[in-house]
Each structure stands twice: as structure tokens, then as C-alpha cells.
Short mmCIF file of C-alpha atoms and ligand atoms in Angstrom, two decimals:
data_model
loop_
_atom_site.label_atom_id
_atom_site.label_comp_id
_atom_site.label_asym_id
_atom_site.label_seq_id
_atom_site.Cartn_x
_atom_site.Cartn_y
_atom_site.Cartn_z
CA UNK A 1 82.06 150.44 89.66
CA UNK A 2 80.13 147.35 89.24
CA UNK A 3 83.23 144.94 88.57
CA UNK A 4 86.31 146.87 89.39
CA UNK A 5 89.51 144.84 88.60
CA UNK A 6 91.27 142.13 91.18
CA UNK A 7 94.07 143.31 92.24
CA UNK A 8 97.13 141.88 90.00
CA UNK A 9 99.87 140.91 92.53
CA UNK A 10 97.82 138.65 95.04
CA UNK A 11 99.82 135.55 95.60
CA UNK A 12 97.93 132.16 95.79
CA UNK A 13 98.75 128.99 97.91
CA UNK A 14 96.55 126.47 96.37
CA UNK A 15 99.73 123.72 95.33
CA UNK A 16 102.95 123.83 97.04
CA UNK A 17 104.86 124.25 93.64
CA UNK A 18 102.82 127.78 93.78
CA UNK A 19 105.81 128.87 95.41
CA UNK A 20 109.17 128.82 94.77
CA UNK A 21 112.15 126.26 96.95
CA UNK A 22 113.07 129.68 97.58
CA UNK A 23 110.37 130.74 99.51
CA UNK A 24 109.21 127.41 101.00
CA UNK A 25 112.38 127.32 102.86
CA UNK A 26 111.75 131.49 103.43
CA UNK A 27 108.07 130.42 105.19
CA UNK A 28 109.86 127.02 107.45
CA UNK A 29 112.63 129.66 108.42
CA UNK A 30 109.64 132.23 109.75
CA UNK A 31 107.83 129.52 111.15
CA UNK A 32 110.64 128.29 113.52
CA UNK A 33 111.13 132.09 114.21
CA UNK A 34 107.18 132.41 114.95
CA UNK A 35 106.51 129.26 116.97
CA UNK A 36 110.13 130.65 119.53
CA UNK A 37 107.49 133.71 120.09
CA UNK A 38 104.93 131.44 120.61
CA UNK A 39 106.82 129.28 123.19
CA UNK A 40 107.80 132.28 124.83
CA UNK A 41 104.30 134.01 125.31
CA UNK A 42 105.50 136.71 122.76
CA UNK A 43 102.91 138.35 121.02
CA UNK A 44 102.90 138.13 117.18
CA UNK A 45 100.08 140.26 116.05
CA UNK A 46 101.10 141.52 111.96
CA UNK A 47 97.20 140.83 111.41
CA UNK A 48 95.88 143.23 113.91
CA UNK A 49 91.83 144.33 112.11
CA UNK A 50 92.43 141.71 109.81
CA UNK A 51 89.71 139.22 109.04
CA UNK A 52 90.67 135.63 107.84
CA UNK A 53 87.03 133.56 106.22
CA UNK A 54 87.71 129.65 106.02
CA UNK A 55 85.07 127.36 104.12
CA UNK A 56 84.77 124.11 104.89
CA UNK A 57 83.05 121.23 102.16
CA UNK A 58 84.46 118.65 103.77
CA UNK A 59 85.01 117.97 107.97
CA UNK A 60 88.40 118.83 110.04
CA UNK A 61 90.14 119.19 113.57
CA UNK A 62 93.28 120.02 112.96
CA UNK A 63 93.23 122.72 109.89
CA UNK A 64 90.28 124.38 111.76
CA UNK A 65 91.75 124.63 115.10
CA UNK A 66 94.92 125.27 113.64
CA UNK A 67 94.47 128.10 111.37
CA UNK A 68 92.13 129.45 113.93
CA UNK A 69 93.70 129.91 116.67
CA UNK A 70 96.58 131.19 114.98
CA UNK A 71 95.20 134.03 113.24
CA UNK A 72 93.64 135.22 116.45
CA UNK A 73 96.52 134.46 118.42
CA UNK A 74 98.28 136.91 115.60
CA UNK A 75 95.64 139.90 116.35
CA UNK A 76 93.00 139.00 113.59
CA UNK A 77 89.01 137.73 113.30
CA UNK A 78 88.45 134.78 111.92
CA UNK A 79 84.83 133.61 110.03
CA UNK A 80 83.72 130.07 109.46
CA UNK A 81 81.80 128.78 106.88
CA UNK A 82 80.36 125.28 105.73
CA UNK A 83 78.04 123.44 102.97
CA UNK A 84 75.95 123.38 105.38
CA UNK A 85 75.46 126.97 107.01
CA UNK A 86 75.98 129.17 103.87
CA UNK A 87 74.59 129.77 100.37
CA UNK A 88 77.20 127.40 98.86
CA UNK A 89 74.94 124.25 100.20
CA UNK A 90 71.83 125.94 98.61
CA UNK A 91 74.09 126.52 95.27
CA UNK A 92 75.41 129.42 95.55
CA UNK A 93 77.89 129.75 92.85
CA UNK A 94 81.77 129.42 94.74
CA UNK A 95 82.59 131.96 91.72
CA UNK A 96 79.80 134.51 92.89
CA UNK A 97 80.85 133.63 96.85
CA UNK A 98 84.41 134.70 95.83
CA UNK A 99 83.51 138.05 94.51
CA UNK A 100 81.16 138.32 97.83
CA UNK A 101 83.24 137.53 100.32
CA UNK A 102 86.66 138.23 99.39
CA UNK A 103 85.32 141.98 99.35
CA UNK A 104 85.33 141.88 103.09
CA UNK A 105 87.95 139.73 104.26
CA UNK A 106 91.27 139.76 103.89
CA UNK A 107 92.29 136.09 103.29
CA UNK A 108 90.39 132.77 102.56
CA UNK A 109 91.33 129.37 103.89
CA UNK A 110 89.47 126.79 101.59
CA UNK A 111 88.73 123.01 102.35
CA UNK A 112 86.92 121.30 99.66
CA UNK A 113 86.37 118.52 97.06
CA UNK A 114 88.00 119.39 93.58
CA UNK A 115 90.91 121.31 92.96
CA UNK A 116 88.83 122.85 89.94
CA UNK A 117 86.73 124.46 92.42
CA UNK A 118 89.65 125.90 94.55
CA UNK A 119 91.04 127.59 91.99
CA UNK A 120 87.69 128.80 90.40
CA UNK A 121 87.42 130.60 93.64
CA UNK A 122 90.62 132.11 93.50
CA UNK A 123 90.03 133.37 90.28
CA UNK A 124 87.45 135.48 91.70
CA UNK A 125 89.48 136.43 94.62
CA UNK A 126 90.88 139.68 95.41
CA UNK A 127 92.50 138.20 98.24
CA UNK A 128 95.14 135.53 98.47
CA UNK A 129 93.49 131.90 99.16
CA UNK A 130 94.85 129.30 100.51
CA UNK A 131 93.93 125.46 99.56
CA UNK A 132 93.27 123.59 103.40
CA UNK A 133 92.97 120.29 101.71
CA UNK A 134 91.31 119.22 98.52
CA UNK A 135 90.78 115.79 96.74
CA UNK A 136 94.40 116.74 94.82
CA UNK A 137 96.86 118.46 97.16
CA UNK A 138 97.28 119.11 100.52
CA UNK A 139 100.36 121.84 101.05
CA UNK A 140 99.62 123.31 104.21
CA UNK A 141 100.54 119.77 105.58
CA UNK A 142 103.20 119.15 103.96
CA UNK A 143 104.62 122.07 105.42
CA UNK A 144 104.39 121.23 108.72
CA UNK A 145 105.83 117.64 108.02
CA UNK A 146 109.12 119.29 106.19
CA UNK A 147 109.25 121.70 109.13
CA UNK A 148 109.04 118.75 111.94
CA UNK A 149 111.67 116.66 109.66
CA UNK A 150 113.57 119.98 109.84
CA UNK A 151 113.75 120.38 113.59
CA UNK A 152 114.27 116.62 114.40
CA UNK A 153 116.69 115.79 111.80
CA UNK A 154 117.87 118.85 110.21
CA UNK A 155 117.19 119.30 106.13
CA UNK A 156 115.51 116.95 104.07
CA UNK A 157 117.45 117.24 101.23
CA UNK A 158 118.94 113.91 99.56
CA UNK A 159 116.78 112.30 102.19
CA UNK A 160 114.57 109.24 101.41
CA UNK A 161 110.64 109.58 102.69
CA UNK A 162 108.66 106.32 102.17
CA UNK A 163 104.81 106.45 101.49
CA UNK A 164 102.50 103.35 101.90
CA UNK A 165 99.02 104.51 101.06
CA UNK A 166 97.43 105.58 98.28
CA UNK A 167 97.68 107.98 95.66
CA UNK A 168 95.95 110.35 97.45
CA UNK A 169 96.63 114.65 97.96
CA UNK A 170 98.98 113.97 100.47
CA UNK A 171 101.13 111.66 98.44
CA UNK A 172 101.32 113.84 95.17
CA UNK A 173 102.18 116.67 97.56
CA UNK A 174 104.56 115.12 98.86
CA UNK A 175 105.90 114.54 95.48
CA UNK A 176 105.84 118.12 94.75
CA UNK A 177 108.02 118.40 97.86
CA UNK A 178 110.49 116.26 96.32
CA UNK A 179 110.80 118.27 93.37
CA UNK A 180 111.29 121.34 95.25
CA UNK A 181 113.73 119.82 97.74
CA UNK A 182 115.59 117.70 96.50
CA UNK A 183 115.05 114.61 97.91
CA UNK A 184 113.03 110.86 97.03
CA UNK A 185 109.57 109.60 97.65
CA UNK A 186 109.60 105.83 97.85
CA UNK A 187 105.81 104.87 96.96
CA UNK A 188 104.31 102.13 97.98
CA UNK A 189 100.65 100.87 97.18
CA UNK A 190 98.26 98.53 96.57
CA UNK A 191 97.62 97.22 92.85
CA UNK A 192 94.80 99.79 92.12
CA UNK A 193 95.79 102.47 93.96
CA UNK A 194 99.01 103.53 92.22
CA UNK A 195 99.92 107.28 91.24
CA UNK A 196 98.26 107.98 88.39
CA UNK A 197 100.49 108.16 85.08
CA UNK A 198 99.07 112.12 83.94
CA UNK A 199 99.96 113.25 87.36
CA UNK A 200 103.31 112.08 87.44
CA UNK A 201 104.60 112.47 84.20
CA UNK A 202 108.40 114.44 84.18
CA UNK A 203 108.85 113.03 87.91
CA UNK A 204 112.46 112.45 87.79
CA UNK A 205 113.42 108.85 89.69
CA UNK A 206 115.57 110.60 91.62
CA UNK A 207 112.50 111.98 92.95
CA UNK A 208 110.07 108.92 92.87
CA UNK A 209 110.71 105.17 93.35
CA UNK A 210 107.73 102.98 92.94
CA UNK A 211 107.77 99.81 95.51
CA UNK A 212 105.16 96.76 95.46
CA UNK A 213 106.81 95.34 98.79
CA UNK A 214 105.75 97.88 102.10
CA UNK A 215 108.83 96.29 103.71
CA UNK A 216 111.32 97.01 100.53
CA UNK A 217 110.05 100.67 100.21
CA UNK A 218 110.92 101.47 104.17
CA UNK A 219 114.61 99.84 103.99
CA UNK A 220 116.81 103.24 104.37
CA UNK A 221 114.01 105.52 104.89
CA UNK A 222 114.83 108.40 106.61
CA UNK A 223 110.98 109.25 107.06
CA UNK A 224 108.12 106.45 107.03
CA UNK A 225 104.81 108.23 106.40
CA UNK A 226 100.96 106.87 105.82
CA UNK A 227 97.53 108.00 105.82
CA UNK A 228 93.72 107.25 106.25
CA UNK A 229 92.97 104.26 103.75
CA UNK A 230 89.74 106.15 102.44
CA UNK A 231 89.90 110.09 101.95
CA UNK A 232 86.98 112.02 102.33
CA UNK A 233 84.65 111.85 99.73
CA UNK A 234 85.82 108.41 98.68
CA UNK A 235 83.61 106.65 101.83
CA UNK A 236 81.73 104.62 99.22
CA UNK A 237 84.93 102.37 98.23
CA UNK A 238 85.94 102.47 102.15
CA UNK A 239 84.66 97.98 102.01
CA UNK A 240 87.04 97.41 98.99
CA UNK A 241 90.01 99.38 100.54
CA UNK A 242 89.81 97.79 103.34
CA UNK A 243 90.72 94.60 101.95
CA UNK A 244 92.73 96.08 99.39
CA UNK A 245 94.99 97.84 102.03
CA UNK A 246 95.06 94.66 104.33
CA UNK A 247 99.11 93.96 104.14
CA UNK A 248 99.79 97.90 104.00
CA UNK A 249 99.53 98.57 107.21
CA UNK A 250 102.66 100.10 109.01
CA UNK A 251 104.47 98.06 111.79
CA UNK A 252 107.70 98.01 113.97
CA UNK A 253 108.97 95.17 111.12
CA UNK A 254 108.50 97.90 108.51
CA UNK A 255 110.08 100.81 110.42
CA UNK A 256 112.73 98.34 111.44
CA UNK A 257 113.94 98.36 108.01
CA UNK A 258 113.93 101.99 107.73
CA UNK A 259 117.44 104.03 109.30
CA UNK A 260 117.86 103.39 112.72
CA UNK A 261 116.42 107.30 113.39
CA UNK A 262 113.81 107.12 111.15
CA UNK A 263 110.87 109.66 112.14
CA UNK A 264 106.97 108.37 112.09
CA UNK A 265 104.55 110.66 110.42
CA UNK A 266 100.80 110.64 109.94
CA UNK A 267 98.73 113.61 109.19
CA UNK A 268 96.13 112.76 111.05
CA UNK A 269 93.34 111.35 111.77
CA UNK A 270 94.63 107.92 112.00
CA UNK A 271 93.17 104.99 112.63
CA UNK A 272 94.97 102.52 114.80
CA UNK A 273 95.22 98.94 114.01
CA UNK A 274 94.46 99.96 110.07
CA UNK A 275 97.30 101.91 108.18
CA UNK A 276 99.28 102.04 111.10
CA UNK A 277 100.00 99.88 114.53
CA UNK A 278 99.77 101.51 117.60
CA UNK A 279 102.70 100.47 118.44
CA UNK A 280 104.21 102.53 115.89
CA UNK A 281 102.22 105.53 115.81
CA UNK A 282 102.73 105.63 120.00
CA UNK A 283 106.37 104.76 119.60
CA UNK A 284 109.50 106.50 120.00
CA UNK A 285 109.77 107.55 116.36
CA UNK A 286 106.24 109.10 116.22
CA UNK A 287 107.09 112.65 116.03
CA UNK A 288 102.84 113.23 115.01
CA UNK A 289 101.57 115.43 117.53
CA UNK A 290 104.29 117.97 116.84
CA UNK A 291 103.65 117.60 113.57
CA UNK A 292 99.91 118.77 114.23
CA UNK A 293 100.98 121.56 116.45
CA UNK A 294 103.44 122.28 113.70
CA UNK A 295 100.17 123.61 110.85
CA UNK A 296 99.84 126.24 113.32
CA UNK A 297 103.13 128.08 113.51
CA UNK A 298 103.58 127.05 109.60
CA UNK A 299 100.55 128.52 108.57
CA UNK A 300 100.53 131.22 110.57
CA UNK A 301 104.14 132.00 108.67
CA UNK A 302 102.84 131.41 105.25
CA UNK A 303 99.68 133.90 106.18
CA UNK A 304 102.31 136.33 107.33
CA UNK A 305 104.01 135.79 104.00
CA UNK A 306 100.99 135.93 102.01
CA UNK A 307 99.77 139.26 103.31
CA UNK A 308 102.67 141.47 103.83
CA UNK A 309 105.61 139.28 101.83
CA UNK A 310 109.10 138.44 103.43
CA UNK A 311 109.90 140.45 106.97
N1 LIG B 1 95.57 116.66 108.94
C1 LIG B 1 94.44 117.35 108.77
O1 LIG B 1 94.28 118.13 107.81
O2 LIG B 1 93.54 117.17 109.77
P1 LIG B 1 92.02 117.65 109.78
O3 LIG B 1 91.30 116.88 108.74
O4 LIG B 1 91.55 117.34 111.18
O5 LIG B 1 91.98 119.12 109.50
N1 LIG B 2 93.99 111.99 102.72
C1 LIG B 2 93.16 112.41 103.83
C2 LIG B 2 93.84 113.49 104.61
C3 LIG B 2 93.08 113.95 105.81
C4 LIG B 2 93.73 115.08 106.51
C5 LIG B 2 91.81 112.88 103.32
O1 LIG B 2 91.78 113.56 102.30
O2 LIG B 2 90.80 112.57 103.94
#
């Protein structure tokens, strides 16, 4: 048959409020579970002959490496594909390269500009597709922050994370997060660089507390977070940031106002001396090289998930 049905019950993670509080906490549970085996040079192998594609539009170390390695390490292949080495640099319709690939593979990892083009790809899927970053969310990330809160300071419910950067996909995620959890995103940003109104409309402010001060948004953080100043894809404004973001940058003063056990957290890369010191990013509250190692035995959990559903 030339266009035989996709399969109806393929689950999707291209937002984090694609699944449920329910089965966030389900896939941060597994994870801990999966990164003990890990630690203990126990094989995990549930995707033994399977084969995982990942497309990447825009550049990465961490989601690569870490989706990567962990479907091998859990039995399967893994493909890679860019802009630049496919037909999707030469035009290739991403709705035509859905109905291509996801006939041979089993699951997609996609990294790329809009989230319009995400989901028009999944659309054509008949496998489930995950979102590895675009220009609106970034989930895969945000579950390996909640999971590093989790194991250094227990659930983040109630709790109060502070974000001084931009609106950005890692700051609306985060908001998602918030909504799912149950606990409060204290924003903080320069003038033009605030959430935008459309995407945060129904936000409940117990949920989302808009700060001018960087300073006044830390005090009673439980979590002080940031990110690069320019995004991919936004290099041409990276001048007017820069002078833009000048005061935002996070220091020992900020985190000083934060609870005395406040965690550091930065996705990564970061860029030292810009949104965050050194000093603070190599401190004692840094916790982000576990959270990098974290994306691994998260995502490797939500594959698991994806695939064959709770174990
Ligand atoms: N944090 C993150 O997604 O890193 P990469 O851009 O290196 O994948
Ligand atoms: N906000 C950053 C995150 C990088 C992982 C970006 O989109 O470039």
C-alpha cells in the first residue's frame, strides 16, 4: 500500500506538558533506577536491534553524545544526520524525510529551529520523536535538571527556581515544569527580553514571578539557573545582547541571596565571565556536570518509556 496508516498510539515527546506529572515523575523514578545499573556496569539493553536516527539543524555536545551513547550502551544502532549531510540541506521536505525514515528506524531524536517543523515531522512519523532542542522548548533538559534537583535536594515541589536570562526554550520549559510540579519560576530579564505575553498567558503566579532586579529574583531561591545570552540561530543580535545582558550576569552576591543550599545550574555551554562567573559556575553549588551526565540516564529512561511504556 502506497500510504498505509501511522500507527495511532505512538506517543510524542516534543514539549514536556506532552506528558502527564504522572509520568514525568514515572521517567525521573526509571532514570535513577537506570543510571544505579549504569554505575554498577549492569547491562541495560531493552533496545537490543533497535535503531535510534537523530537530525541535527543546529550544533551540539551534550544531546549528541548523550543520547548516543546511551542508546548503544542500551543494545541499539544509532544514525546521525545533519543540514549538512542529508537531503534536508538540499530541501528535502522534513514531511517527506519523516515518511522516509521513520519507515526504518525505530525512534527519532530531532534538534532544530522551529517548533512548527518538529511537529510537522512528527506528524509524519510512525515512530515516537523526540524534540532535542528547538527555538521553543527544550524538555529533554529540563529533565535532567529536575532529576539532579531531585538527587541533591530531594523534590522540587513548592520549591523556588530563579531564571536570569532570556525568554528563551529553556526558560518557557522550565515554566512548563512549574505547572507540572508544583513549584515557582522567579524570572528575571533584561527590558526586551521578557517572556512573551501569548506564551504565558493562564501561568498562575504561583507558578511565575517576574523580577527586574537579578539580585531580588535569587533571594530564597532554592535553584539559581542561567543560560547562553544568544541561542542558536539568534547570532545576529549576539552585539546588542551583549550589552543588553551586561548586569545579568550571575555572581557569588547573587547566589548569596539565594538559600544557603542553593544548587547552580547551567545547561551548558556556558560562557564564563558572561552569564555566569567562574567563580560560581566552579563553585561548591555548581551541581552542572552531573547535570550533563544526567541527559543520559534521563533520556535513556524516557526512550525506554517511549518504546515499550512503564516496566
Ligand atoms: N545542553 C545542551 O543541549 O547541550 P548541547 O547543545 O551541547 O547539546
Ligand atoms: N538556549 C540555548 C540552549 C543550548 C543548549 C540555545 O538554544 O542555544
Amino acid at each position: 500500500m502506497q500510504n498505509e496508516p501511522t500507527p495511532l498510539n505512538i506517543r510524542h515527546f516534543l514539549r514536556l506538558d506532552d506528558f502527564s506529572k504522572e509520568e514525568i515523575l514515572y521517567v525521573l523514578d526509571r532514570a535513577k533506577y537506570i543510571k544505579q545499573k549504569f554505575k554498577n556496569f549492569e547491562p541495560h539493553m531493552p533496545m537490543h536491534d533497535r535503531t535510534l536516527a537523530m537530525i541535527f539543524e543546529k550544533a551540539s555536545t551534550r544531546t549528541r553524545v548523550s543520547f548516543e551513547a546511551g542508546f548503544y550502551q542500551m543494545g541499539g544502532y544509532v544514525i546521525n544526520l545533519t543540514s549538512g549531510d542529508s537531503q534536508l540541506g538540499r530541501s528535502e521536505p522534513i514531511e517527506d524525510t519523516a515518511r522516509v525514515i521513520t519507515r526504518m528506524v525505530d525512534l527519532v531524536m530531532i534538534r532544530t529551529f522551529g517548533q512548527d517543523r518538529l511537529e510537522a515531522f512528527a506528524k509524519h512519523s510512525r515512530v515516537p520523536v523526540i524534540n532535542g532542542l528547538t527555538n521553543e522548548f527544550h524538555p529533554c533538559q529540563i529533565l535532567a535538571d529536575i532529576l539532579t534537583f531531585v538527587e541533591n535536594r530531594g523534590s522540587i515541589e513548592n520549591k523556588i527556581v530563579t531564571w536570569i536570562g532570556d525568554e528563551n526554550n529553556m526558560s518557557y520549559t522550565w515554566i512548563q515544569a512549574a505547572e507540572l510540579l508544583n513549584f515557582k519560576v522567579h524570572f528575571c530579564a533584561p527590558e526586551n527580553y521578557q517572556l512573551k505575553p501569548e506564551r504565558i498567558a493562564g501561568v498562575s503566579p504561583d507558578h511565575l514571578k517576574i523580577f527586574k532586579d537579578p539580585y531580588e529574583a535569587c533571594a530564597g531561591a532554592d535553584l539559581v539557573t542561567t543560560d547562553v545570552w544568544t541561542s542558536m540561530g539568534y547570532e545576529a543580535e549576539n552585539q546588542e545582547r551583549h550589552k543588553a545582558f551586561a548586569n545579568f550576569c550571575v555572581n557569588q552576591d547573587m547566589m548569596n541571596r539565594a538559600k544557603p543550599d542553593a544548587l547552580f545550574m547551567h545547561c551548558l555551554p556556558a560562557h564564563r565571565g558572561e552569564e555566569v562567573t567562574a567563580e560560581v559556575i566552579d563553585g561548591p553549588q555548581s551541581v552542572v556536570w552531573s547535570e550533563a551526565e544526567n541527559r543520559m540516564h534521563v533520556q535513556k529512561a524516557l526512550m525506554e518509556f517511549l518504546l515499550f511504556g512503564k516496566q
